[in-house]
Short mmCIF file of C-alpha atoms and ligand atoms in Angstrom, two decimals:
data_model
loop_
_atom_site.label_atom_id
_atom_site.label_comp_id
_atom_site.label_asym_id
_atom_site.label_seq_id
_atom_site.Cartn_x
_atom_site.Cartn_y
_atom_site.Cartn_z
CA MET A 205 5.76 -40.07 37.67
CA MET A 206 7.82 -42.33 35.44
CA ASN A 207 11.43 -41.09 35.20
CA GLY A 208 10.46 -38.11 37.31
CA PHE A 209 9.15 -36.25 34.29
CA GLY A 210 5.60 -37.59 33.99
CA LYS A 211 3.86 -36.98 30.66
CA VAL A 212 5.80 -34.55 28.51
CA ALA A 213 4.29 -32.47 25.68
CA VAL A 214 6.78 -31.74 22.93
CA LEU A 215 5.55 -28.44 21.52
CA LEU A 216 6.20 -28.31 17.80
CA GLY A 217 4.94 -26.71 14.60
CA GLY A 218 3.03 -23.64 15.67
CA LYS A 219 2.07 -20.76 13.43
CA SER A 220 5.31 -18.84 12.91
CA GLY A 221 7.30 -18.53 9.71
CA GLU A 222 9.56 -21.21 11.16
CA ARG A 223 6.87 -23.88 11.42
CA GLU A 224 8.59 -26.38 9.12
CA VAL A 225 11.88 -26.15 10.99
CA SER A 226 10.06 -26.55 14.29
CA LEU A 227 8.36 -29.74 13.09
CA LYS A 228 11.80 -31.19 12.45
CA SER A 229 13.22 -30.09 15.81
CA GLY A 230 10.19 -31.47 17.59
CA ALA A 231 10.34 -34.82 15.84
CA ALA A 232 14.00 -35.25 16.80
CA VAL A 233 13.34 -34.32 20.43
CA LEU A 234 10.28 -36.57 20.65
CA ASN A 235 12.34 -39.45 19.37
CA ALA A 236 15.15 -38.83 21.83
CA LEU A 237 12.75 -38.63 24.79
CA GLN A 238 10.86 -41.77 23.83
CA ALA A 239 14.12 -43.63 23.22
CA GLN A 240 14.96 -43.00 26.87
CA GLY A 241 11.66 -44.33 28.11
CA ILE A 242 10.21 -40.91 28.84
CA GLN A 243 6.49 -40.65 28.13
CA ALA A 244 6.31 -37.92 25.52
CA GLU A 245 3.76 -36.84 22.92
CA SER A 246 3.86 -34.20 20.22
CA PHE A 247 1.63 -31.16 20.65
CA ASP A 248 1.09 -28.66 17.85
CA PRO A 249 -0.47 -25.47 19.24
CA ALA A 250 -1.58 -24.52 15.72
CA THR A 251 -3.95 -27.46 15.59
CA ARG A 252 -5.04 -28.00 19.20
CA PRO A 253 -6.61 -25.82 21.87
CA LEU A 254 -3.93 -24.69 24.27
CA HIS A 255 -5.83 -25.76 27.37
CA ASP A 256 -5.27 -29.39 26.32
CA LEU A 257 -1.80 -28.76 27.74
CA GLU A 258 -3.23 -29.09 31.21
CA GLN A 259 -3.06 -32.89 30.83
CA TYR A 260 0.73 -32.77 30.74
CA ASP A 261 3.34 -32.62 33.50
CA ALA A 262 6.00 -30.75 31.53
CA ALA A 263 6.48 -29.08 28.16
CA PHE A 264 9.53 -29.31 25.93
CA ILE A 265 9.37 -26.24 23.70
CA CYS A 266 10.55 -26.91 20.15
CA LEU A 267 8.70 -23.96 18.66
CA HIS A 268 10.73 -21.29 16.92
CA GLY A 269 9.83 -17.69 16.21
CA ARG A 270 6.61 -15.98 17.14
CA PHE A 271 4.14 -17.60 19.55
CA GLY A 272 6.84 -20.05 20.52
CA GLU A 273 10.08 -18.27 21.20
CA ASP A 274 8.66 -14.86 22.10
CA GLY A 275 7.21 -15.37 25.57
CA SER A 276 3.60 -16.01 24.57
CA ILE A 277 3.58 -19.80 24.95
CA GLN A 278 5.83 -19.40 28.00
CA GLY A 279 3.16 -17.14 29.53
CA ALA A 280 0.45 -19.73 28.89
CA LEU A 281 2.58 -22.45 30.50
CA GLU A 282 3.23 -20.22 33.53
CA PHE A 283 -0.52 -19.78 33.81
CA PHE A 284 -1.17 -23.51 33.63
CA GLY A 285 1.62 -24.14 36.15
CA ILE A 286 3.42 -26.50 33.79
CA PRO A 287 7.23 -26.58 33.91
CA TYR A 288 8.73 -25.81 30.50
CA THR A 289 12.13 -25.82 28.89
CA GLY A 290 14.19 -22.74 28.17
CA SER A 291 13.93 -19.11 29.14
CA GLY A 292 10.97 -17.46 30.84
CA VAL A 293 8.49 -14.93 29.48
CA MET A 294 10.64 -11.80 29.63
CA ALA A 295 13.88 -13.23 28.25
CA SER A 296 11.97 -14.99 25.48
CA ALA A 297 10.26 -11.74 24.50
CA ILE A 298 13.46 -9.71 24.58
CA GLY A 299 15.47 -12.39 22.80
CA MET A 300 12.93 -12.41 19.99
CA ASP A 301 13.35 -8.65 19.56
CA LYS A 302 16.72 -7.90 18.01
CA TRP A 303 16.43 -4.17 18.59
CA ARG A 304 15.73 -4.40 22.31
CA THR A 305 18.38 -7.09 22.75
CA LYS A 306 20.92 -4.73 21.21
CA LEU A 307 19.75 -1.79 23.34
CA ILE A 308 20.41 -3.84 26.48
CA TRP A 309 23.79 -4.99 25.24
CA ARG A 310 24.80 -1.48 24.29
CA ALA A 311 23.75 -0.17 27.71
CA LEU A 312 25.93 -2.82 29.37
CA GLY A 313 28.91 -2.27 27.09
CA ILE A 314 28.50 -5.68 25.40
CA SER A 315 29.79 -5.36 21.85
CA THR A 316 27.18 -5.54 19.04
CA PRO A 317 27.25 -4.14 15.47
CA ALA A 318 26.11 -0.50 15.11
CA PHE A 319 22.43 -0.19 14.21
CA GLU A 320 19.59 2.17 13.38
CA VAL A 321 15.84 1.73 13.47
CA VAL A 322 14.36 2.24 9.99
CA ASP A 323 10.82 3.32 9.19
CA GLN A 324 9.09 4.61 6.08
CA ASP A 325 9.99 8.19 6.93
CA SER A 326 13.68 7.45 7.48
CA ASP A 327 16.37 9.26 5.53
CA PHE A 328 17.48 6.07 3.78
CA LEU A 329 20.57 7.55 2.17
CA ALA A 330 21.73 9.07 5.46
CA ILE A 331 21.47 5.66 7.16
CA GLU A 332 23.41 4.02 4.33
CA LYS A 333 26.08 6.66 4.77
CA LYS A 334 26.19 6.35 8.54
CA LEU A 335 26.42 2.53 8.69
CA GLY A 336 28.35 2.10 5.44
CA LEU A 337 27.83 -0.50 2.71
CA PRO A 338 27.23 -3.32 2.64
CA LEU A 339 24.75 -3.26 5.51
CA PHE A 340 22.12 -5.67 6.81
CA VAL A 341 18.42 -4.90 7.05
CA LYS A 342 16.18 -7.15 9.11
CA PRO A 343 12.81 -7.38 10.82
CA ALA A 344 13.40 -7.03 14.57
CA ASN A 345 11.09 -9.95 15.41
CA GLU A 346 11.69 -12.83 13.03
CA GLY A 347 14.06 -15.73 12.55
CA SER A 348 15.59 -18.17 10.06
CA SER A 349 16.87 -15.17 8.05
CA ILE A 350 13.32 -14.44 6.83
CA GLY A 351 12.97 -10.86 5.51
CA ILE A 352 16.71 -10.14 5.74
CA THR A 353 18.65 -8.36 2.99
CA LYS A 354 22.33 -7.61 2.60
CA VAL A 355 22.29 -4.20 0.92
CA LYS A 356 25.33 -3.89 -1.28
CA ILE A 357 24.52 -1.04 -3.60
CA GLY A 358 23.76 2.57 -2.66
CA GLY A 359 20.03 3.31 -2.78
CA GLY A 360 19.11 -0.29 -1.89
CA LEU A 361 17.98 0.33 1.67
CA LYS A 362 14.42 1.38 0.78
CA ALA A 363 13.58 -1.88 -1.03
CA ALA A 364 15.24 -3.88 1.77
CA TYR A 365 13.18 -1.98 4.33
CA ASP A 366 9.96 -2.70 2.41
CA LEU A 367 10.74 -6.44 2.42
CA ALA A 368 11.64 -6.55 6.13
CA ALA A 369 8.53 -4.53 7.04
CA GLN A 370 6.38 -7.31 5.57
CA SER A 371 7.52 -9.49 8.50
CA ASP A 372 7.51 -6.91 11.29
CA PRO A 373 6.77 -3.17 11.58
CA LEU A 374 9.97 -2.80 13.60
CA VAL A 375 12.94 -2.92 11.21
CA ILE A 376 16.62 -2.35 11.92
CA ALA A 377 19.59 -1.63 9.70
CA GLU A 378 22.88 -2.99 10.98
CA GLN A 379 26.53 -2.42 10.22
CA TYR A 380 28.13 -5.29 8.31
CA VAL A 381 30.71 -7.36 10.16
CA GLY A 382 32.15 -9.78 7.69
CA ALA A 383 35.18 -11.81 8.74
CA GLY A 384 33.45 -14.77 10.32
CA GLU A 385 30.28 -16.04 11.91
CA TYR A 386 30.13 -18.14 15.07
CA THR A 387 27.68 -19.47 17.60
CA VAL A 388 27.85 -20.35 21.28
CA GLY A 389 25.50 -22.88 22.86
CA ILE A 390 24.58 -22.61 26.52
CA VAL A 391 23.06 -25.44 28.58
CA GLY A 392 22.58 -24.62 32.25
CA GLU A 393 25.88 -23.28 33.54
CA LYS A 394 27.74 -25.03 30.76
CA VAL A 395 28.98 -23.05 27.75
CA LEU A 396 29.54 -25.40 24.83
CA PRO A 397 32.47 -25.24 22.40
CA ILE A 398 32.06 -22.47 19.81
CA VAL A 399 31.00 -23.50 16.30
CA ARG A 400 32.13 -21.52 13.26
CA ILE A 401 29.62 -21.30 10.42
CA VAL A 402 30.93 -20.96 6.90
CA PRO A 403 28.00 -20.56 4.48
CA ALA A 404 28.66 -21.22 0.81
CA ASN A 405 26.14 -18.46 0.06
CA ASP A 406 26.79 -14.75 0.51
CA PHE A 407 25.50 -15.01 4.08
CA TYR A 408 23.78 -17.55 6.34
CA ASP A 409 20.39 -17.15 4.68
CA PHE A 410 17.37 -19.48 4.82
CA GLU A 411 18.75 -21.62 2.01
CA ALA A 412 22.16 -21.99 3.66
CA LYS A 413 20.51 -22.84 6.97
CA TYR A 414 18.07 -25.50 5.87
CA LEU A 415 18.25 -26.40 2.21
CA ARG A 416 21.88 -26.58 1.13
CA ASP A 417 24.29 -29.20 2.28
CA ASP A 418 27.44 -27.21 1.54
CA THR A 419 27.33 -24.94 4.59
CA GLN A 420 30.41 -25.79 6.65
CA TYR A 421 30.33 -26.07 10.43
CA LEU A 422 33.69 -26.04 12.17
CA CYS A 423 34.10 -27.26 15.73
CA PRO A 424 36.71 -26.67 17.04
CA CYS A 425 36.09 -23.25 15.57
CA GLY A 426 39.72 -22.32 14.91
CA LEU A 427 39.97 -19.40 17.35
CA PRO A 428 42.92 -19.41 19.78
CA LEU A 429 41.83 -21.20 22.97
CA GLU A 430 42.27 -18.15 25.15
CA GLN A 431 40.09 -16.03 22.87
CA GLU A 432 37.49 -18.79 22.68
CA ALA A 433 37.31 -18.98 26.48
CA LYS A 434 36.94 -15.20 26.79
CA ILE A 435 34.15 -15.09 24.21
CA GLN A 436 32.41 -18.07 25.84
CA SER A 437 32.20 -16.24 29.15
CA GLU A 438 31.05 -13.02 27.44
CA ALA A 439 28.40 -15.03 25.56
CA LEU A 440 27.04 -16.30 28.86
CA GLU A 441 27.02 -12.72 30.13
CA ALA A 442 25.21 -11.56 26.97
CA PHE A 443 22.65 -14.35 27.47
CA ARG A 444 22.11 -13.51 31.15
CA ALA A 445 21.87 -9.80 30.27
CA ILE A 446 18.53 -10.33 28.54
CA GLY A 447 17.40 -12.63 31.35
CA GLY A 448 18.18 -15.86 29.50
CA THR A 449 18.05 -19.02 31.59
CA ALA A 450 18.30 -22.81 31.14
CA TRP A 451 19.53 -23.12 27.58
CA GLY A 452 19.95 -21.14 24.38
CA ARG A 453 22.37 -19.93 21.75
CA VAL A 454 24.22 -16.67 21.32
CA ASP A 455 25.57 -15.80 17.86
CA PHE A 456 28.47 -13.48 17.13
CA LEU A 457 30.41 -12.06 14.18
CA MET A 458 34.11 -11.36 13.85
CA ASP A 459 35.72 -8.44 12.02
CA GLU A 460 39.03 -8.34 10.15
CA VAL A 461 41.05 -7.39 13.22
CA GLY A 462 39.68 -10.19 15.41
CA LYS A 463 37.13 -8.15 17.34
CA HIS A 464 33.82 -9.93 18.04
CA TYR A 465 30.32 -8.48 17.96
CA PHE A 466 27.30 -10.25 19.45
CA LEU A 467 24.55 -10.56 16.87
CA GLU A 468 21.52 -12.15 18.50
CA VAL A 469 20.20 -14.60 21.07
CA ASN A 470 18.11 -17.62 20.20
CA THR A 471 16.10 -18.74 23.21
CA SER A 472 14.62 -21.76 21.40
CA PRO A 473 17.34 -22.88 19.00
CA GLY A 474 17.00 -25.60 16.38
CA MET A 475 17.05 -29.13 17.78
CA THR A 476 17.29 -31.36 14.75
CA ASP A 477 20.14 -33.79 15.16
CA HIS A 478 22.26 -31.67 12.81
CA SER A 479 21.40 -28.32 14.44
CA LEU A 480 24.08 -26.15 16.01
CA VAL A 481 23.56 -26.77 19.74
CA PRO A 482 23.42 -30.56 19.29
CA MET A 483 26.58 -30.28 17.15
CA ALA A 484 28.43 -28.33 19.86
CA ALA A 485 27.14 -30.68 22.55
CA LYS A 486 28.47 -33.64 20.60
CA ALA A 487 31.89 -31.98 20.42
CA ALA A 488 31.73 -31.66 24.21
CA GLY A 489 30.95 -35.39 24.51
CA ILE A 490 27.22 -34.92 25.13
CA SER A 491 24.98 -37.13 22.99
CA PHE A 492 21.74 -35.79 21.50
CA GLU A 493 19.74 -37.94 23.92
CA ASP A 494 21.66 -36.66 26.93
CA LEU A 495 21.30 -33.08 25.70
CA VAL A 496 17.53 -33.45 25.41
CA LYS A 497 17.31 -34.99 28.86
CA ASP A 498 19.56 -32.29 30.37
CA ILE A 499 17.34 -29.55 28.89
CA LEU A 500 14.22 -31.23 30.27
CA SER A 501 15.86 -31.61 33.69
CA LEU A 502 16.65 -27.89 33.68
CA ALA A 503 12.94 -27.19 33.18
CA ILE A 504 12.10 -29.05 36.38
CA ALA A 505 15.04 -27.48 38.21
CA GLN A 506 13.82 -24.04 37.17
CA HIS A 507 10.07 -24.35 37.65
CA GLY A 508 9.65 -27.26 40.04
CA VAL A 509 7.08 -29.91 39.26
CA LYS A 510 3.64 -29.12 37.90
CA THR A 511 1.41 -27.04 40.14
CA LEU A 512 -2.35 -26.75 40.04
CA VAL A 513 -3.95 -23.63 38.63
CA GLY A 514 -6.11 -21.53 40.92
N1 ADP B 123 25.42 -7.21 10.74
C1 ADP B 123 25.67 -8.29 10.03
N2 ADP B 123 26.87 -8.49 9.42
C2 ADP B 123 27.12 -9.62 8.70
N3 ADP B 123 26.24 -10.61 8.52
C3 ADP B 123 25.04 -10.48 9.10
C4 ADP B 123 24.68 -9.34 9.89
N4 ADP B 123 23.42 -9.50 10.32
C5 ADP B 123 22.99 -10.67 9.85
N5 ADP B 123 23.94 -11.28 9.10
C6 ADP B 123 23.80 -12.56 8.39
O1 ADP B 123 22.42 -12.89 8.31
C7 ADP B 123 22.12 -14.07 9.06
C8 ADP B 123 20.76 -13.93 9.75
O2 ADP B 123 20.76 -12.79 10.60
P1 ADP B 123 20.26 -12.84 12.10
O3 ADP B 123 20.38 -11.47 12.65
O4 ADP B 123 20.98 -13.92 12.81
O5 ADP B 123 18.71 -13.19 11.95
P2 ADP B 123 17.87 -14.55 12.20
O6 ADP B 123 17.18 -14.36 13.49
O7 ADP B 123 16.91 -14.60 11.07
O8 ADP B 123 18.83 -15.68 12.24
C9 ADP B 123 23.27 -14.22 10.02
O9 ADP B 123 23.40 -15.57 10.40
C10 ADP B 123 24.44 -13.69 9.18
O10 ADP B 123 24.88 -14.66 8.23
MG1 MG B 124 20.50 -15.85 13.42
#
């Protein structure tokens, strides 16, 4: 096997709401692998039968959202015996589900904003009262801020629920934590420097993430070093709590008195060359190419080389 990796499939596109973003991540990763002499090809599971994957020695997952980040493609790769990047089936499935992630964190005493499950029979006004306004409403299984509403005015929860429910039947309402948004990248045992995100919009919505160029990313993030170190180790704990392995990203919010709340885990974060993990890696002196190679190496370290099915 050339370079010890053999023929690598870069999984990109897919059929989730985050297809377009995934195509960009995948293209950047493909480039970085090929630039290092690694034999890599793109593979879009939305357009090819999955069993074609059997020709490959390893898979670099650049899919985001459902069927890519939720354990389903990971399960197929387990079945084919192909080593793949990122977390396994269970952690991917839990990480995709914001409600179950938060249940685990709450059980372990890991700080996360207060939340309630919302359904069509909920007492909407009672939930607004309990969590306070503004509050956030989101589909439990989605990404890229799709289906999310910041409810600012009393009586707004119902409409926000209806929108979120279009993406997923499981919808949560969450207490607003509004004094800062941050993210922590994890690669192997390494926790990368924290990045602060300052959206020019009201929150870090789809537009702020992908379309606008006035979202600010601060790294160093401005937190006192001691606090940053403490949150970094808690972020790793929060990642491990859902079973996360190899690499990923944990996001958190800060309130007015400097208390942090973990928001969500991304087990297959964006990998365009201006995405958050590559940005944090760069601040730690790790180039995009090295990052991509490190993530691929972790796949082999975790799963061993390809095995034969049956
Ligand atoms: N409880 C909250 N308080 C403040 N802002 C929030 C809250 N929940 C979500 N947001 C804002 O919405 C964005 C998207 O929410 P998130 O839960 O991360 O979903 P996604 O998986 O779509 O990224 C966050 O990056 C943040 O800007
Ligand atoms: Mg998010």
